[in-house]
Amino acid sequence: MSGRGGPRLTGAELDAVALAAEGLKIRAIARRLNVTEAAVQSRLRSARLKSRSARTTALIHAVYTSGQLKPPAPVRAVPLSADQTQVLGYLAQGLTAAGMRPLVTWPQWRLSDAYADLLADLDATDRPAHAIKRAWAMGHLGQEQGTT
């Protein structure tokens, strides 16, 4: 999904993405949408393919960036360390903590701490997709930050 001119997601795909951004798991999304878990997985997979996003975190960032999903309402930002900001950028690109490891020169414990602290500070522990939404709401991600 390159900017506003990329492939458009369907309404069903956007509904699934919006709920994933809330931090809901597949089963909970399926219940909310009154569809099967397989249907949710299919919608998210299709949306990831259209947006060329390997992971749901990158998908959520892409749909906010492209304007297909309205960015969340602003909330008071929590300060992030330089390490957390770097980890957030990688998370928005769809990298897992394991995928970030070769990209940083820090020891493993420092990356693990930065990742865990980032999710905790964004009130998204164990929900990296929700961390993207929270980072957008706090202004840590968005077009004006050059993180598109």
CSV table of N, CA and C in Angstrom, one decimal:
chain,number,residue,atom,x,y,z
A,1,MET,N,0.9,-1.2,0.0
A,1,MET,CA,0.0,0.0,0.0
A,1,MET,C,0.9,1.2,0.0
A,2,SER,N,1.1,1.8,-1.1
A,2,SER,CA,2.0,2.9,-1.2
A,2,SER,C,1.2,4.2,-1.2
A,3,GLY,N,1.2,4.8,0.0
A,3,GLY,CA,0.5,6.1,0.2
A,3,GLY,C,-1.0,5.9,0.0
A,4,ARG,N,-1.7,6.9,-0.5
A,4,ARG,CA,-3.1,6.9,-0.7
A,4,ARG,C,-3.5,6.2,-2.0
A,5,GLY,N,-2.5,6.0,-2.9
A,5,GLY,CA,-2.9,5.4,-4.2
A,5,GLY,C,-2.8,3.9,-4.2
A,6,GLY,N,-2.5,3.2,-3.1
A,6,GLY,CA,-2.3,1.8,-3.1
A,6,GLY,C,-3.6,1.0,-3.2
A,7,PRO,N,-3.5,-0.3,-3.3
A,7,PRO,CA,-4.8,-1.1,-3.3
A,7,PRO,C,-5.7,-0.8,-2.2
A,8,ARG,N,-6.9,-0.7,-2.4
A,8,ARG,CA,-7.9,-0.4,-1.4
A,8,ARG,C,-8.4,-1.7,-0.7
A,9,LEU,N,-8.5,-1.7,0.6
A,9,LEU,CA,-9.0,-2.8,1.3
A,9,LEU,C,-10.5,-2.8,1.3
A,10,THR,N,-11.1,-4.0,1.4
A,10,THR,CA,-12.6,-4.1,1.4
A,10,THR,C,-13.0,-3.6,2.8
A,11,GLY,N,-14.3,-3.4,2.9
A,11,GLY,CA,-14.9,-3.0,4.2
A,11,GLY,C,-14.7,-4.1,5.2
A,12,ALA,N,-14.8,-5.4,4.8
A,12,ALA,CA,-14.7,-6.5,5.7
A,12,ALA,C,-13.2,-6.6,6.2
A,13,GLU,N,-12.3,-6.4,5.3
A,13,GLU,CA,-10.9,-6.4,5.6
A,13,GLU,C,-10.6,-5.3,6.6
A,14,LEU,N,-11.1,-4.1,6.4
A,14,LEU,CA,-10.8,-3.0,7.3
A,14,LEU,C,-11.4,-3.2,8.7
A,15,ASP,N,-12.6,-3.8,8.7
A,15,ASP,CA,-13.2,-4.2,10.0
A,15,ASP,C,-12.3,-5.1,10.8
A,16,ALA,N,-11.8,-6.1,10.2
A,16,ALA,CA,-10.9,-7.0,10.8
A,16,ALA,C,-9.6,-6.3,11.3
A,17,VAL,N,-9.0,-5.4,10.4
A,17,VAL,CA,-7.8,-4.7,10.8
A,17,VAL,C,-8.1,-3.8,12.0
A,18,ALA,N,-9.2,-3.1,12.0
A,18,ALA,CA,-9.5,-2.2,13.1
A,18,ALA,C,-9.6,-2.9,14.4
A,19,LEU,N,-10.2,-4.1,14.4
A,19,LEU,CA,-10.3,-4.9,15.6
A,19,LEU,C,-8.9,-5.4,16.0
A,20,ALA,N,-8.1,-5.8,15.1
A,20,ALA,CA,-6.7,-6.2,15.4
A,20,ALA,C,-6.0,-5.1,16.0
A,21,ALA,N,-6.2,-3.9,15.5
A,21,ALA,CA,-5.5,-2.7,16.1
A,21,ALA,C,-5.9,-2.5,17.5
A,22,GLU,N,-7.1,-3.0,17.9
A,22,GLU,CA,-7.6,-2.9,19.3
A,22,GLU,C,-6.8,-3.9,20.2
A,23,GLY,N,-6.1,-4.8,19.6
A,23,GLY,CA,-5.4,-5.8,20.3
A,23,GLY,C,-6.1,-7.1,20.4
A,24,LEU,N,-7.2,-7.2,19.7
A,24,LEU,CA,-8.0,-8.5,19.8
A,24,LEU,C,-7.3,-9.6,19.1
A,25,LYS,N,-7.5,-10.8,19.6
A,25,LYS,CA,-7.0,-12.0,18.9
A,25,LYS,C,-8.0,-12.4,17.9
A,26,ILE,N,-7.6,-13.4,17.0
A,26,ILE,CA,-8.4,-13.9,15.9
A,26,ILE,C,-9.8,-14.3,16.4
A,27,ARG,N,-9.8,-15.1,17.5
A,27,ARG,CA,-11.1,-15.6,18.0
A,27,ARG,C,-12.0,-14.5,18.5
A,28,ALA,N,-11.5,-13.5,19.1
A,28,ALA,CA,-12.3,-12.4,19.6
A,28,ALA,C,-12.8,-11.5,18.4
A,29,ILE,N,-12.0,-11.4,17.4
A,29,ILE,CA,-12.4,-10.6,16.2
A,29,ILE,C,-13.6,-11.4,15.5
A,30,ALA,N,-13.4,-12.7,15.4
A,30,ALA,CA,-14.5,-13.5,14.8
A,30,ALA,C,-15.8,-13.4,15.5
A,31,ARG,N,-15.7,-13.4,16.8
A,31,ARG,CA,-17.0,-13.2,17.6
A,31,ARG,C,-17.6,-11.9,17.4
A,32,ARG,N,-16.8,-10.8,17.4
A,32,ARG,CA,-17.3,-9.5,17.2
A,32,ARG,C,-17.9,-9.3,15.8
A,33,LEU,N,-17.3,-9.9,14.8
A,33,LEU,CA,-17.8,-9.8,13.4
A,33,LEU,C,-18.8,-10.8,13.1
A,34,ASN,N,-19.0,-11.8,14.0
A,34,ASN,CA,-20.0,-12.9,13.8
A,34,ASN,C,-19.6,-13.7,12.5
A,35,VAL,N,-18.3,-14.0,12.4
A,35,VAL,CA,-17.8,-14.8,11.3
A,35,VAL,C,-16.9,-15.9,11.9
A,36,THR,N,-16.4,-16.8,11.1
A,36,THR,CA,-15.5,-17.8,11.5
A,36,THR,C,-14.1,-17.3,11.7
A,37,GLU,N,-13.3,-18.0,12.5
A,37,GLU,CA,-11.9,-17.6,12.7
A,37,GLU,C,-11.2,-17.7,11.3
A,38,ALA,N,-11.6,-18.7,10.5
A,38,ALA,CA,-10.9,-18.8,9.2
A,38,ALA,C,-11.2,-17.6,8.3
A,39,ALA,N,-12.5,-17.0,8.5
A,39,ALA,CA,-12.8,-15.8,7.7
A,39,ALA,C,-12.0,-14.6,8.1
A,40,VAL,N,-11.7,-14.5,9.4
A,40,VAL,CA,-10.9,-13.4,9.9
A,40,VAL,C,-9.5,-13.6,9.4
A,41,GLN,N,-8.9,-14.8,9.5
A,41,GLN,CA,-7.6,-15.0,9.1
A,41,GLN,C,-7.5,-14.7,7.6
A,42,SER,N,-8.5,-15.1,6.8
A,42,SER,CA,-8.5,-14.8,5.4
A,42,SER,C,-8.5,-13.3,5.1
A,43,ARG,N,-9.3,-12.6,5.8
A,43,ARG,CA,-9.4,-11.1,5.6
A,43,ARG,C,-8.1,-10.4,6.0
A,44,LEU,N,-7.5,-10.8,7.1
A,44,LEU,CA,-6.2,-10.2,7.5
A,44,LEU,C,-5.1,-10.6,6.5
A,45,ARG,N,-5.1,-11.9,6.1
A,45,ARG,CA,-4.1,-12.3,5.1
A,45,ARG,C,-4.2,-11.5,3.8
A,46,SER,N,-5.5,-11.4,3.3
A,46,SER,CA,-5.7,-10.6,2.1
A,46,SER,C,-5.3,-9.2,2.2
A,47,ALA,N,-5.6,-8.6,3.4
A,47,ALA,CA,-5.2,-7.2,3.6
A,47,ALA,C,-3.6,-7.1,3.7
A,48,ARG,N,-3.0,-8.0,4.3
A,48,ARG,CA,-1.5,-8.0,4.4
A,48,ARG,C,-0.9,-8.1,3.0
A,49,LEU,N,-1.5,-9.0,2.1
A,49,LEU,CA,-1.0,-9.1,0.8
A,49,LEU,C,-1.2,-7.8,0.0
A,50,LYS,N,-2.4,-7.2,0.1
A,50,LYS,CA,-2.6,-6.0,-0.6
A,50,LYS,C,-1.7,-4.9,-0.2
A,51,SER,N,-1.4,-4.8,1.1
A,51,SER,CA,-0.6,-3.7,1.6
A,51,SER,C,0.9,-4.1,1.6
A,52,ARG,N,1.2,-5.3,1.1
A,52,ARG,CA,2.6,-5.8,1.1
A,52,ARG,C,3.2,-5.8,2.5
A,53,SER,N,2.4,-6.2,3.5
A,53,SER,CA,2.9,-6.2,4.9
A,53,SER,C,3.0,-7.6,5.4
A,54,ALA,N,4.2,-7.9,5.9
A,54,ALA,CA,4.5,-9.3,6.3
A,54,ALA,C,3.7,-9.6,7.6
A,55,ARG,N,3.5,-8.6,8.4
A,55,ARG,CA,2.8,-8.8,9.7
A,55,ARG,C,1.7,-7.8,10.0
A,56,THR,N,0.9,-8.2,10.9
A,56,THR,CA,-0.3,-7.3,11.2
A,56,THR,C,0.1,-5.9,11.7
A,57,THR,N,1.3,-5.9,12.5
A,57,THR,CA,1.7,-4.6,12.9
A,57,THR,C,2.0,-3.6,11.8
A,58,ALA,N,2.7,-4.1,10.7
A,58,ALA,CA,2.9,-3.3,9.5
A,58,ALA,C,1.7,-3.0,8.8
A,59,LEU,N,0.7,-3.9,8.8
A,59,LEU,CA,-0.6,-3.7,8.1
A,59,LEU,C,-1.3,-2.5,8.8
A,60,ILE,N,-1.4,-2.5,10.1
A,60,ILE,CA,-2.1,-1.5,10.8
A,60,ILE,C,-1.4,-0.1,10.5
A,61,HIS,N,-0.1,-0.1,10.6
A,61,HIS,CA,0.6,1.2,10.3
A,61,HIS,C,0.3,1.6,8.8
A,62,ALA,N,0.3,0.6,7.9
A,62,ALA,CA,0.1,1.0,6.5
A,62,ALA,C,-1.3,1.5,6.3
A,63,VAL,N,-2.4,1.0,6.9
A,63,VAL,CA,-3.7,1.5,6.7
A,63,VAL,C,-3.9,2.8,7.3
A,64,TYR,N,-3.3,3.1,8.4
A,64,TYR,CA,-3.3,4.5,9.0
A,64,TYR,C,-2.6,5.4,8.1
A,65,THR,N,-1.4,5.1,7.6
A,65,THR,CA,-0.6,5.9,6.7
A,65,THR,C,-1.4,6.2,5.4
A,66,SER,N,-2.0,5.2,4.9
A,66,SER,CA,-2.7,5.4,3.6
A,66,SER,C,-4.0,6.1,3.7
A,67,GLY,N,-4.5,6.3,4.9
A,67,GLY,CA,-5.8,7.0,5.2
A,67,GLY,C,-7.0,6.1,5.0
A,68,GLN,N,-6.8,4.8,4.8
A,68,GLN,CA,-7.9,3.9,4.7
A,68,GLN,C,-8.6,3.6,6.0
A,69,LEU,N,-7.9,3.8,7.1
A,69,LEU,CA,-8.4,3.6,8.5
A,69,LEU,C,-8.1,4.9,9.2
A,70,LYS,N,-9.2,5.5,9.7
A,70,LYS,CA,-9.0,6.8,10.4
A,70,LYS,C,-8.1,6.6,11.6
A,71,PRO,N,-7.0,7.5,11.7
A,71,PRO,CA,-6.1,7.3,12.9
A,71,PRO,C,-6.9,7.5,14.2
A,72,PRO,N,-6.3,6.9,15.2
A,72,PRO,CA,-7.0,6.9,16.5
A,72,PRO,C,-7.0,8.4,17.1
A,73,ALA,N,-8.0,8.6,17.9
A,73,ALA,CA,-8.0,9.9,18.6
A,73,ALA,C,-6.8,10.1,19.4
A,74,PRO,N,-6.3,11.4,19.4
A,74,PRO,CA,-5.0,11.6,20.2
A,74,PRO,C,-5.2,11.4,21.7
A,75,VAL,N,-4.2,10.9,22.3
A,75,VAL,CA,-4.1,10.7,23.7
A,75,VAL,C,-2.8,11.3,24.2
A,76,ARG,N,-2.7,11.5,25.5
A,76,ARG,CA,-1.5,12.1,26.1
A,76,ARG,C,-0.3,11.1,25.8
A,77,ALA,N,0.7,11.6,25.3
A,77,ALA,CA,1.9,10.8,25.0
A,77,ALA,C,2.7,10.5,26.2
A,78,VAL,N,3.3,9.3,26.2
A,78,VAL,CA,4.3,8.9,27.2
A,78,VAL,C,5.6,9.1,26.5
A,79,PRO,N,6.6,9.5,27.2
A,79,PRO,CA,7.9,9.6,26.6
A,79,PRO,C,8.5,8.3,26.3
A,80,LEU,N,9.2,8.2,25.2
A,80,LEU,CA,9.9,6.9,24.9
A,80,LEU,C,11.4,7.2,24.8
A,81,SER,N,12.2,6.2,25.2
A,81,SER,CA,13.6,6.3,25.1
A,81,SER,C,14.0,6.1,23.6
A,82,ALA,N,15.3,6.4,23.4
A,82,ALA,CA,15.8,6.3,22.0
A,82,ALA,C,15.7,4.8,21.6
A,83,ASP,N,16.0,3.9,22.5
A,83,ASP,CA,15.9,2.5,22.2
A,83,ASP,C,14.5,2.1,21.8
A,84,GLN,N,13.5,2.6,22.6
A,84,GLN,CA,12.1,2.3,22.4
A,84,GLN,C,11.7,2.8,21.1
A,85,THR,N,12.1,4.0,20.7
A,85,THR,CA,11.7,4.7,19.5
A,85,THR,C,12.2,3.8,18.3
A,86,GLN,N,13.5,3.3,18.4
A,86,GLN,CA,14.0,2.5,17.3
A,86,GLN,C,13.2,1.2,17.2
A,87,VAL,N,12.9,0.6,18.3
A,87,VAL,CA,12.2,-0.7,18.3
A,87,VAL,C,10.8,-0.4,17.7
A,88,LEU,N,10.1,0.7,18.1
A,88,LEU,CA,8.8,1.0,17.5
A,88,LEU,C,8.9,1.2,16.0
A,89,GLY,N,9.9,1.8,15.5
A,89,GLY,CA,10.1,1.9,14.0
A,89,GLY,C,10.2,0.5,13.4
A,90,TYR,N,10.9,-0.4,14.0
A,90,TYR,CA,11.0,-1.7,13.4
A,90,TYR,C,9.7,-2.4,13.5
A,91,LEU,N,9.0,-2.3,14.7
A,91,LEU,CA,7.7,-2.9,14.9
A,91,LEU,C,6.7,-2.4,13.8
A,92,ALA,N,6.7,-1.1,13.5
A,92,ALA,CA,5.8,-0.6,12.5
A,92,ALA,C,6.2,-1.1,11.1
A,93,GLN,N,7.4,-1.6,10.9
A,93,GLN,CA,7.8,-2.2,9.6
A,93,GLN,C,7.4,-3.7,9.6
A,94,GLY,N,6.9,-4.2,10.7
A,94,GLY,CA,6.5,-5.6,10.8
A,94,GLY,C,7.5,-6.6,11.3
A,95,LEU,N,8.5,-6.1,11.9
A,95,LEU,CA,9.6,-7.0,12.4
A,95,LEU,C,9.2,-7.4,13.8
A,96,THR,N,9.5,-8.7,14.1
A,96,THR,CA,9.4,-9.2,15.4
A,96,THR,C,10.6,-8.9,16.2
A,97,ALA,N,10.6,-9.1,17.5
A,97,ALA,CA,11.9,-8.9,18.3
A,97,ALA,C,13.0,-9.7,17.7
A,98,ALA,N,12.7,-11.0,17.3
A,98,ALA,CA,13.8,-11.8,16.7
A,98,ALA,C,14.3,-11.2,15.4
A,99,GLY,N,13.4,-10.6,14.6
A,99,GLY,CA,13.8,-10.0,13.4
A,99,GLY,C,14.6,-8.7,13.5
A,100,MET,N,14.4,-8.1,14.7
A,100,MET,CA,15.1,-6.8,15.0
A,100,MET,C,16.6,-7.1,15.4
A,101,ARG,N,16.8,-8.3,16.0
A,101,ARG,CA,18.1,-8.6,16.6
A,101,ARG,C,19.3,-8.4,15.6
A,102,PRO,N,19.3,-8.8,14.4
A,102,PRO,CA,20.4,-8.5,13.5
A,102,PRO,C,20.6,-7.1,13.1
A,103,LEU,N,19.6,-6.2,13.4
A,103,LEU,CA,19.6,-4.8,13.0
A,103,LEU,C,20.2,-3.9,14.1
A,104,VAL,N,20.3,-4.4,15.3
A,104,VAL,CA,20.8,-3.6,16.4
A,104,VAL,C,22.1,-4.1,16.8
A,105,THR,N,22.9,-3.2,17.4
A,105,THR,CA,24.3,-3.6,17.9
A,105,THR,C,24.2,-3.9,19.4
A,106,TRP,N,23.1,-3.7,20.0
A,106,TRP,CA,22.9,-3.9,21.4
A,106,TRP,C,23.0,-5.4,21.8
A,107,PRO,N,23.2,-5.6,23.1
A,107,PRO,CA,23.1,-7.0,23.6
A,107,PRO,C,21.6,-7.4,23.5
A,108,GLN,N,21.4,-8.7,23.5
A,108,GLN,CA,20.1,-9.3,23.4
A,108,GLN,C,19.2,-8.8,24.6
A,109,TRP,N,19.8,-8.7,25.8
A,109,TRP,CA,19.0,-8.3,27.0
A,109,TRP,C,18.4,-6.8,26.8
A,110,ARG,N,19.3,-6.0,26.2
A,110,ARG,CA,18.8,-4.6,26.0
A,110,ARG,C,17.7,-4.5,25.0
A,111,LEU,N,17.8,-5.3,23.9
A,111,LEU,CA,16.7,-5.3,22.9
A,111,LEU,C,15.4,-5.9,23.6
A,112,SER,N,15.5,-7.0,24.4
A,112,SER,CA,14.4,-7.5,25.0
A,112,SER,C,13.8,-6.5,26.0
A,113,ASP,N,14.6,-5.8,26.8
A,113,ASP,CA,14.1,-4.8,27.7
A,113,ASP,C,13.4,-3.7,27.0
A,114,ALA,N,14.0,-3.2,25.9
A,114,ALA,CA,13.4,-2.1,25.1
A,114,ALA,C,12.0,-2.5,24.5
A,115,TYR,N,12.0,-3.7,24.0
A,115,TYR,CA,10.7,-4.2,23.4
A,115,TYR,C,9.6,-4.3,24.5
A,116,ALA,N,10.0,-5.0,25.6
A,116,ALA,CA,9.0,-5.2,26.7
A,116,ALA,C,8.6,-3.8,27.3
A,117,ASP,N,9.5,-2.9,27.5
A,117,ASP,CA,9.2,-1.6,28.1
A,117,ASP,C,8.4,-0.8,27.1
A,118,LEU,N,8.6,-0.9,25.8
A,118,LEU,CA,7.8,-0.2,24.8
A,118,LEU,C,6.4,-0.6,24.9
A,119,LEU,N,6.1,-2.0,24.9
A,119,LEU,CA,4.8,-2.5,24.9
A,119,LEU,C,4.1,-2.1,26.3
A,120,ALA,N,4.8,-2.1,27.3
A,120,ALA,CA,4.3,-1.7,28.6
A,120,ALA,C,3.9,-0.3,28.7
A,121,ASP,N,4.8,0.6,28.2
A,121,ASP,CA,4.6,2.0,28.2
A,121,ASP,C,3.5,2.4,27.3
A,122,LEU,N,3.2,1.7,26.2
A,122,LEU,CA,2.1,2.0,25.3
A,122,LEU,C,0.8,1.3,25.8
A,123,ASP,N,0.9,0.7,27.0
A,123,ASP,CA,-0.3,-0.1,27.5
A,123,ASP,C,-0.8,-1.1,26.5
A,124,ALA,N,0.2,-1.9,26.0
A,124,ALA,CA,-0.1,-2.9,25.0
A,124,ALA,C,0.7,-4.2,25.2
A,125,THR,N,0.9,-4.5,26.5
A,125,THR,CA,1.7,-5.7,26.8
A,125,THR,C,1.1,-6.9,26.1
A,126,ASP,N,1.9,-7.7,25.4
A,126,ASP,CA,1.6,-8.9,24.7
A,126,ASP,C,0.6,-8.6,23.5
A,127,ARG,N,0.5,-7.3,23.1
A,127,ARG,CA,-0.4,-7.0,22.0
A,127,ARG,C,0.4,-6.0,21.1
A,128,PRO,N,1.4,-6.4,20.3
A,128,PRO,CA,2.1,-5.5,19.5
A,128,PRO,C,1.3,-4.8,18.5
A,129,ALA,N,0.2,-5.4,18.0
A,129,ALA,CA,-0.6,-4.7,17.0
A,129,ALA,C,-1.3,-3.5,17.7
A,130,HIS,N,-1.7,-3.7,18.9
A,130,HIS,CA,-2.3,-2.6,19.6
A,130,HIS,C,-1.3,-1.5,19.9
A,131,ALA,N,0.0,-1.8,20.1
A,131,ALA,CA,1.0,-0.9,20.3
A,131,ALA,C,1.1,0.1,19.2
A,132,ILE,N,0.9,-0.4,17.9
A,132,ILE,CA,0.9,0.5,16.8
A,132,ILE,C,-0.2,1.6,16.9
A,133,LYS,N,-1.4,1.1,17.2
A,133,LYS,CA,-2.5,2.1,17.4
A,133,LYS,C,-2.2,3.1,18.4
A,134,ARG,N,-1.7,2.6,19.6
A,134,ARG,CA,-1.4,3.5,20.7
A,134,ARG,C,-0.3,4.5,20.3
A,135,ALA,N,0.7,4.0,19.6
A,135,ALA,CA,1.8,4.9,19.1
A,135,ALA,C,1.3,6.0,18.2
A,136,TRP,N,0.3,5.6,17.3
A,136,TRP,CA,-0.3,6.6,16.5
A,136,TRP,C,-1.1,7.6,17.3
A,137,ALA,N,-1.9,7.1,18.3
A,137,ALA,CA,-2.7,8.0,19.1
A,137,ALA,C,-1.8,9.0,19.9
A,138,MET,N,-0.6,8.6,20.3
A,138,MET,CA,0.3,9.4,21.1
A,138,MET,C,1.2,10.3,20.2
A,139,GLY,N,1.1,10.1,18.9
A,139,GLY,CA,1.9,10.9,18.0
A,139,GLY,C,3.4,10.4,17.8
A,140,HIS,N,3.6,9.2,18.3
A,140,HIS,CA,5.0,8.6,18.1
A,140,HIS,C,5.1,8.0,16.7
A,141,LEU,N,4.0,7.7,16.0
A,141,LEU,CA,4.0,7.3,14.6
A,141,LEU,C,3.1,8.2,13.9
A,142,GLY,N,3.3,8.3,12.6
A,142,GLY,CA,2.5,9.1,11.7
A,142,GLY,C,3.3,9.8,10.6
A,143,GLN,N,2.6,10.3,9.7
A,143,GLN,CA,3.2,10.9,8.5
A,143,GLN,C,4.2,12.1,8.9
A,144,GLU,N,3.8,12.9,9.9
A,144,GLU,CA,4.6,14.0,10.3
A,144,GLU,C,5.9,13.6,11.0
A,145,GLN,N,6.0,12.3,11.5
A,145,GLN,CA,7.2,11.8,12.1
A,145,GLN,C,8.1,11.2,11.0
A,146,GLY,N,7.7,11.1,9.8
A,146,GLY,CA,8.5,10.5,8.8
A,146,GLY,C,8.6,9.0,9.0
A,147,THR,N,7.6,8.4,9.6
A,147,THR,CA,7.6,6.9,9.9
A,147,THR,C,6.7,6.2,9.0
A,148,THR,N,6.4,6.7,7.8
A,148,THR,CA,5.5,6.1,6.9
A,148,THR,C,6.1,5.0,6.0
